[in-house]
PDB file of C-alpha atoms in Angstrom:
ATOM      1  CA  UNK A   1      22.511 -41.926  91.686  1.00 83.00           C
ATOM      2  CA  UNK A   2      23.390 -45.521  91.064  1.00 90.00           C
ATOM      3  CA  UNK A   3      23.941 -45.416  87.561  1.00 91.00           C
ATOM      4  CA  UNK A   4      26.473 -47.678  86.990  1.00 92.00           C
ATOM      5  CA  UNK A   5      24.687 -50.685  88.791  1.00 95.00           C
ATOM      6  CA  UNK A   6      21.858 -49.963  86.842  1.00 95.00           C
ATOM      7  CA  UNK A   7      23.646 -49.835  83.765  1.00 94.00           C
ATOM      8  CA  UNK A   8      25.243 -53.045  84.645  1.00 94.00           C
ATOM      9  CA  UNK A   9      21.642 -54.524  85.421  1.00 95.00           C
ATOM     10  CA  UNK A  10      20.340 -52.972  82.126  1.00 95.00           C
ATOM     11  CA  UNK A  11      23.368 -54.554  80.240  1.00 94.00           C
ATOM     12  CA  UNK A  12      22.927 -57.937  81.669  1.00 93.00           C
ATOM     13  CA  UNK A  13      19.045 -57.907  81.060  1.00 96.00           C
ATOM     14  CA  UNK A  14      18.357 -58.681  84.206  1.00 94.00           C
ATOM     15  CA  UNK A  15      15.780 -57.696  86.930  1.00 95.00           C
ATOM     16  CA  UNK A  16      15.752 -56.978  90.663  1.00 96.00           C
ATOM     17  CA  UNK A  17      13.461 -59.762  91.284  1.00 97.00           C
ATOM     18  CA  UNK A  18      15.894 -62.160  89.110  1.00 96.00           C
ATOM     19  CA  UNK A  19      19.233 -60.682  91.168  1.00 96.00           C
ATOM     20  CA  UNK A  20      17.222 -61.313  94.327  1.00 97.00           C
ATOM     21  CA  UNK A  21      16.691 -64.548  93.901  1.00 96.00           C
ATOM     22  CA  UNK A  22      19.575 -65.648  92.355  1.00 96.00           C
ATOM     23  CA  UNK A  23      21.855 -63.757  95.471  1.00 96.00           C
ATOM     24  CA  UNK A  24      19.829 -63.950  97.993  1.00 96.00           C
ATOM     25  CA  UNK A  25      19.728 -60.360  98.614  1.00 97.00           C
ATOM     26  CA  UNK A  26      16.589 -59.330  99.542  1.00 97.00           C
ATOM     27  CA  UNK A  27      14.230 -58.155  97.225  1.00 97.00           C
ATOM     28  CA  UNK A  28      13.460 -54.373  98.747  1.00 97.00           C
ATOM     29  CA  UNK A  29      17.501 -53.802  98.610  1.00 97.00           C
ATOM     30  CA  UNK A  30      17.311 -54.864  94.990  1.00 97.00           C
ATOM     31  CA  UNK A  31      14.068 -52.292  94.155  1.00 96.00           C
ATOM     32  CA  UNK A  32      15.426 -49.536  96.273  1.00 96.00           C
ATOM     33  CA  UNK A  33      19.302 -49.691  94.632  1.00 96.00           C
ATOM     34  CA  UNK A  34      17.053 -49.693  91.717  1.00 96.00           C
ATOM     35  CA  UNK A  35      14.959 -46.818  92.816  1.00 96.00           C
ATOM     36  CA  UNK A  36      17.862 -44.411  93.943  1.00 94.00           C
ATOM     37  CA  UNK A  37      16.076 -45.136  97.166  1.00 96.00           C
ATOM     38  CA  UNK A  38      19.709 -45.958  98.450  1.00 95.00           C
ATOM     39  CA  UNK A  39      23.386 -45.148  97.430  1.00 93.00           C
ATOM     40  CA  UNK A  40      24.672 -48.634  96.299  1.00 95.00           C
ATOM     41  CA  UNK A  41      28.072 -46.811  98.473  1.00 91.00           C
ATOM     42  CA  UNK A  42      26.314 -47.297 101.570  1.00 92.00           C
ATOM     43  CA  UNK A  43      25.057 -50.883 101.172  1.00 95.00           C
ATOM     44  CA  UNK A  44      26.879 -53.690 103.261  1.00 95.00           C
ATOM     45  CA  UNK A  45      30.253 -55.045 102.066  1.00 95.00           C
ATOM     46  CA  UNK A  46      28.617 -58.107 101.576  1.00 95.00           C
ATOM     47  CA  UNK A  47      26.135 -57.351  99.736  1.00 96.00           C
ATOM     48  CA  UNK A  48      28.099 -55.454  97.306  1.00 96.00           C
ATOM     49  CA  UNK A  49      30.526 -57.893  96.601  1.00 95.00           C
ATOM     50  CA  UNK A  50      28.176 -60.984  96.172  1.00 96.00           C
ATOM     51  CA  UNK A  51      26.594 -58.027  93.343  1.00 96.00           C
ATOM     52  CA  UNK A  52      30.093 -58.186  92.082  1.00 95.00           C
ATOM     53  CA  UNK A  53      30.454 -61.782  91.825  1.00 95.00           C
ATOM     54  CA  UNK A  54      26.702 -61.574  90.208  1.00 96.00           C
ATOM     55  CA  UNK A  55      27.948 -59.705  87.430  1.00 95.00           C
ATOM     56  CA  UNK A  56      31.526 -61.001  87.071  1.00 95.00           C
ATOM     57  CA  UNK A  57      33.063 -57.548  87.399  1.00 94.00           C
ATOM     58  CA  UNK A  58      35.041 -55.145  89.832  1.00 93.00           C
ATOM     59  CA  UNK A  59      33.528 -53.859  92.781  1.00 93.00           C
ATOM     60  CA  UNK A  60      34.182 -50.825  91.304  1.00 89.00           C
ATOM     61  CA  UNK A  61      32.024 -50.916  87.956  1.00 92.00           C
ATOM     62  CA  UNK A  62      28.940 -50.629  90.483  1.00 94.00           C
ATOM     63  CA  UNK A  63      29.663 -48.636  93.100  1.00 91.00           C
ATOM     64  CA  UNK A  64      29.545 -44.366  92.294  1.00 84.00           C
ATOM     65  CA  UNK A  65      32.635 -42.564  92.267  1.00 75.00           C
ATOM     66  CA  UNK A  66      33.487 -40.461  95.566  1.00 69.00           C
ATOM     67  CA  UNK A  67      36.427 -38.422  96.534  1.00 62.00           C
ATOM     68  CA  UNK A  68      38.935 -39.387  98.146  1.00 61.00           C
ATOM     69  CA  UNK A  69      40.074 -36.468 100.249  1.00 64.00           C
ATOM     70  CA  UNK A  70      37.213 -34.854 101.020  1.00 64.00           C
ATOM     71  CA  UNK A  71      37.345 -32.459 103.956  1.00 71.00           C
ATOM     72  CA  UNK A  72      40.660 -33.253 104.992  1.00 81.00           C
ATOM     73  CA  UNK A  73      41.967 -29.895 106.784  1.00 87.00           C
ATOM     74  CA  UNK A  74      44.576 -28.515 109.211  1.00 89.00           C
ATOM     75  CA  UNK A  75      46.760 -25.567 109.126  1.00 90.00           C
ATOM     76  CA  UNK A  76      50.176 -24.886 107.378  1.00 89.00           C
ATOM     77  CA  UNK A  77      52.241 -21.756 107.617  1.00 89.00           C
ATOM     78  CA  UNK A  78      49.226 -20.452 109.717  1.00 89.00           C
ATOM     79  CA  UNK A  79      46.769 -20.737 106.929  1.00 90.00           C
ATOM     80  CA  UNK A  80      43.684 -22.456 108.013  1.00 91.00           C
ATOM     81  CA  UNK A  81      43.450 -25.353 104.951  1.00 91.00           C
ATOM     82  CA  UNK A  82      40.328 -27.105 103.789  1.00 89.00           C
ATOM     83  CA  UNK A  83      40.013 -29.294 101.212  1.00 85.00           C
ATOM     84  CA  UNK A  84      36.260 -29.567  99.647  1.00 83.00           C
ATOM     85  CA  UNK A  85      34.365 -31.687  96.602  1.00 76.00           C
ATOM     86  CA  UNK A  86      33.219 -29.401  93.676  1.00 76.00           C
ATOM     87  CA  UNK A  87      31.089 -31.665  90.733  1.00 69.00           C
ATOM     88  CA  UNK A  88      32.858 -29.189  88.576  1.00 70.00           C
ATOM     89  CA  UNK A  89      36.333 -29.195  89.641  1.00 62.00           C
ATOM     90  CA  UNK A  90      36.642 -32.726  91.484  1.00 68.00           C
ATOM     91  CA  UNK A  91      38.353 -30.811  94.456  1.00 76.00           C
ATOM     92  CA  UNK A  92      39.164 -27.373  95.381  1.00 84.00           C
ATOM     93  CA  UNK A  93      41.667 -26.396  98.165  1.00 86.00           C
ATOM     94  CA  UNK A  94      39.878 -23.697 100.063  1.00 91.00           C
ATOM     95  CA  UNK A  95      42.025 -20.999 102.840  1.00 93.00           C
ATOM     96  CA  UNK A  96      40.561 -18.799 105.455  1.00 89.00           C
ATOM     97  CA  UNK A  97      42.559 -15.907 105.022  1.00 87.00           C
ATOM     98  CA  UNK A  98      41.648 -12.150 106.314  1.00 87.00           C
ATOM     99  CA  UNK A  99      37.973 -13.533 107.514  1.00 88.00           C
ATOM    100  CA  UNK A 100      37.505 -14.590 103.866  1.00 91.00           C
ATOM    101  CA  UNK A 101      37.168 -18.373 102.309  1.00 93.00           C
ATOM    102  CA  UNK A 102      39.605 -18.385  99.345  1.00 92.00           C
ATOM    103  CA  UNK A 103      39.586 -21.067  96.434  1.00 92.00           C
ATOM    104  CA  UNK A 104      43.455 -21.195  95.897  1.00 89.00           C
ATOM    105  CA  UNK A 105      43.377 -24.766  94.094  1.00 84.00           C
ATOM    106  CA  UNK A 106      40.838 -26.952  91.507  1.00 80.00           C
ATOM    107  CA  UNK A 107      42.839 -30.027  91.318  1.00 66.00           C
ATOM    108  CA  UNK A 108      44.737 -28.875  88.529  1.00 58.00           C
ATOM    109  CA  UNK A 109      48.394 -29.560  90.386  1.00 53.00           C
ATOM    110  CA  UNK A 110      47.098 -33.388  91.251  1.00 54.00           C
ATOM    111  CA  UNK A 111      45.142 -36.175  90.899  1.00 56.00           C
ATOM    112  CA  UNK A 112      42.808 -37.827  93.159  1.00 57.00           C
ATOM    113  CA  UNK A 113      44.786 -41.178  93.600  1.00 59.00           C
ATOM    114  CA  UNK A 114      48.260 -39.519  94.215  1.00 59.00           C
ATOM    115  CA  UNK A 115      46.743 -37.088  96.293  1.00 59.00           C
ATOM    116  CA  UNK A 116      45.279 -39.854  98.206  1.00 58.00           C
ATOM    117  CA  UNK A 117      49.246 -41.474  99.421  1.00 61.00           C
ATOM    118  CA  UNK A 118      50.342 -37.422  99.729  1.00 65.00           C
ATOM    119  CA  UNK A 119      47.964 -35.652 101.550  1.00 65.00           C
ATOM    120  CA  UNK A 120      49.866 -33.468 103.452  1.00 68.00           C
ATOM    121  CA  UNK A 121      52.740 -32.573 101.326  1.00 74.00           C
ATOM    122  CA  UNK A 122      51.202 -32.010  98.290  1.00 74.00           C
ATOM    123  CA  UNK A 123      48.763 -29.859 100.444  1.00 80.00           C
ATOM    124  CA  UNK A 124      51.710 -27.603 101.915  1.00 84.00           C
ATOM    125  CA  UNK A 125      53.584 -27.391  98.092  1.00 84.00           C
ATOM    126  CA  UNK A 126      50.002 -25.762  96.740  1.00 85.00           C
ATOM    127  CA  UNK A 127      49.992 -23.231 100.156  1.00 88.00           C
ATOM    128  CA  UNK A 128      53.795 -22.642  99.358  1.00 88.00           C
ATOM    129  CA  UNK A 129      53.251 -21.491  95.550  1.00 87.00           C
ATOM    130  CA  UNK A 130      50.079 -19.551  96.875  1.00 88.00           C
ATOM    131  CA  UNK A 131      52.366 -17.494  99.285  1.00 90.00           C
ATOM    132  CA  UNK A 132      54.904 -17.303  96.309  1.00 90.00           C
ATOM    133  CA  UNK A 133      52.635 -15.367  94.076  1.00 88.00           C
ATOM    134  CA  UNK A 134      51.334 -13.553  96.650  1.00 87.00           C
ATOM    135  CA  UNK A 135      54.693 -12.292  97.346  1.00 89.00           C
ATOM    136  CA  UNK A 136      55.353 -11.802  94.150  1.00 89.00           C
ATOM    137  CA  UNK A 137      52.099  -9.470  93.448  1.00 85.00           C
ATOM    138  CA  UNK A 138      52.953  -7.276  96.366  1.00 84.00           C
ATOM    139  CA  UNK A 139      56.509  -6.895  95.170  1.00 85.00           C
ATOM    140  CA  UNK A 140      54.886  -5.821  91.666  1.00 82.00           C
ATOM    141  CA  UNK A 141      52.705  -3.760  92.706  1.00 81.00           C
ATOM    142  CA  UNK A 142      53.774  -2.034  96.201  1.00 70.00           C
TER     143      UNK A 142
END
């Protein structure tokens, strides 16, 4: 779970005894980041960023990745919307359509960080195209 603080604590040759007492973090935060007793994501601000000023690196070459628009929903041209994490696909934009939950999206028309600052519109431009080709199907084949 916290692989890359451990990898950073593996690199650096260092202990979670030695961090402890060189940070003052207690000890049993130390063994249980170590442990994957907890998600180095949910320790204090504090504590995170003295471990980044430990190690001389970004905040973000310890902490785990994590999605940013997880479960972010609402409803666009009466489609219920729900966005969702897959490990496989990084996100997939799931619809409620007919009583059924429909995958219509697997990130493949964004990324993560744009996504982020466009939410809503690039949420609406995926429904749009979905409605497009469903259009276009039941021209083609009615």
């Amino acid at each position: 779970m916290n692989d890359k603080f451990k990898s950073k604590m593996k690199e650096k040759g260092k202990t979670a005894y030695a961090v402890s007492k060189e940070t003052g973090i207690p000890y049993t935060t130390m063994n249980e980041l170590m442990n994957d007793k907890i998600n180095i994501n949910r320790c204090s601000a504090e504590t995170v960023y003295l471990l980044s000023l430990y190690f001389k690196c970004p905040i973000g070459e310890l902490i785990n990745p994590m999605p940013l628009i997880k479960n972010v929903s609402g409803k666009y041209h009466g489609i219920k919307y729900k966005w969702k994490y897959s490990p496989v696909h990084n996100m997939e934009l799931h619809i409620i359509e007919d009583g059924k939950d429909m995958v219509i999206d697997r990130g493949s028309l964004f990324n993560q960080e744009k996504f982020y600052y466009e939410t809503t519109r690039m949420t609406e431009v995926i429904i749009e195209c979905y409605l497009q080709e469903k259009e276009a199907s039941r021209l083609l084949y009615d």
